[in-house]
């Protein structure tokens, strides 16, 4: 399986508004087409929701653990999930962002991201290892009535090490919006950083990465890694992507102390 990071190096890291990489066509065309053509629809991804009761602009996921256990999914997806949720991929990410990892994260990991026990993120119980990895298919369902965002500006969970979005926009998807927005703090971190969405007044837009087929965005977790999704206008199309990540068993990103505390 070709890594999504093949061909990328430290020179590809952009540092504003926080360290990240945007890459087009990270997957070779033939394999991308195979993955795209076999990306499951809502009837497979929608858990226990009936096809005639599709919720509005809601996220559903199929974890790497579930992909590997699903007899109905093709080998290309099993190979993809197995590699991108492996210690080998984590080592690639660690090297790619060398010099850009948050000191607090490194302190929690004895100075390095590699060499720790790692395994698949489990849905029913926490695995007996330090780092939990996933490479999961995700969708946002169609938007019915008005434009709105599936997720405003936020920081990812405080135990996360990195976030990687591999966009798989369908060929016939002509929807407007649903792009990734990178933000910066207006006056430094304010409010509760673990909130699902931060106040718009606390952040400002810095960069928009359009949602496009075979496009990759990856960044380390940090107190500055603010991002969200732009409003998606009414559309019958499903927003498709893969989310690759790694998390610690415990939180490492801490709420900043207020002034005077």
PDB file of N, CA and C in Angstrom, residues 10-11 32 45 71 90 99 166 185 207 211 249:
ATOM      1  N   UNK A  10       9.875  17.485   4.978  1.00  0.00           N
ATOM      2  CA  UNK A  10       9.795  18.658   5.859  1.00  0.00           C
ATOM      3  C   UNK A  10       9.641  19.978   5.110  1.00  0.00           C
ATOM      4  N   UNK A  11      10.153  20.058   3.885  1.00  0.00           N
ATOM      5  CA  UNK A  11      10.034  21.297   3.118  1.00  0.00           C
ATOM      6  C   UNK A  11       8.594  21.610   2.737  1.00  0.00           C
ATOM      7  N   UNK A  32      -6.489   5.521  -6.265  1.00  0.00           N
ATOM      8  CA  UNK A  32      -7.503   6.447  -5.775  1.00  0.00           C
ATOM      9  C   UNK A  32      -8.861   6.121  -6.387  1.00  0.00           C
ATOM     10  N   UNK A  45     -22.833   3.079   5.916  1.00  0.00           N
ATOM     11  CA  UNK A  45     -22.176   3.927   6.912  1.00  0.00           C
ATOM     12  C   UNK A  45     -23.128   4.421   7.995  1.00  0.00           C
ATOM     13  N   UNK A  71     -16.317  -8.211   5.836  1.00  0.00           N
ATOM     14  CA  UNK A  71     -16.112  -9.058   4.664  1.00  0.00           C
ATOM     15  C   UNK A  71     -16.624  -8.436   3.368  1.00  0.00           C
ATOM     16  N   UNK A  90       2.751   6.104  11.682  1.00  0.00           N
ATOM     17  CA  UNK A  90       3.030   7.044  12.763  1.00  0.00           C
ATOM     18  C   UNK A  90       4.482   7.511  12.706  1.00  0.00           C
ATOM     19  N   UNK A  99      10.529  18.787  14.725  1.00  0.00           N
ATOM     20  CA  UNK A  99      10.775  20.191  15.030  1.00  0.00           C
ATOM     21  C   UNK A  99       9.506  21.006  15.182  1.00  0.00           C
ATOM     22  N   UNK A 166      -8.073  13.022   4.420  1.00  0.00           N
ATOM     23  CA  UNK A 166      -7.884  12.617   3.028  1.00  0.00           C
ATOM     24  C   UNK A 166      -9.239  12.746   2.339  1.00  0.00           C
ATOM     25  N   UNK A 185      -5.903  32.378  16.801  1.00  0.00           N
ATOM     26  CA  UNK A 185      -6.492  33.089  17.927  1.00  0.00           C
ATOM     27  C   UNK A 185      -6.421  34.592  17.691  1.00  0.00           C
ATOM     28  N   UNK A 207      -6.958  30.674   6.615  1.00  0.00           N
ATOM     29  CA  UNK A 207      -6.740  29.956   5.364  1.00  0.00           C
ATOM     30  C   UNK A 207      -7.906  29.005   5.130  1.00  0.00           C
ATOM     31  N   UNK A 211     -12.487  21.597  -0.242  1.00  0.00           N
ATOM     32  CA  UNK A 211     -12.774  20.161  -0.242  1.00  0.00           C
ATOM     33  C   UNK A 211     -12.680  19.666  -1.680  1.00  0.00           C
ATOM     34  N   UNK A 249      -3.665   7.469  25.466  1.00  0.00           N
ATOM     35  CA  UNK A 249      -4.684   7.020  26.410  1.00  0.00           C
ATOM     36  C   UNK A 249      -5.136   8.180  27.279  1.00  0.00           C
TER      37      UNK A 249
END
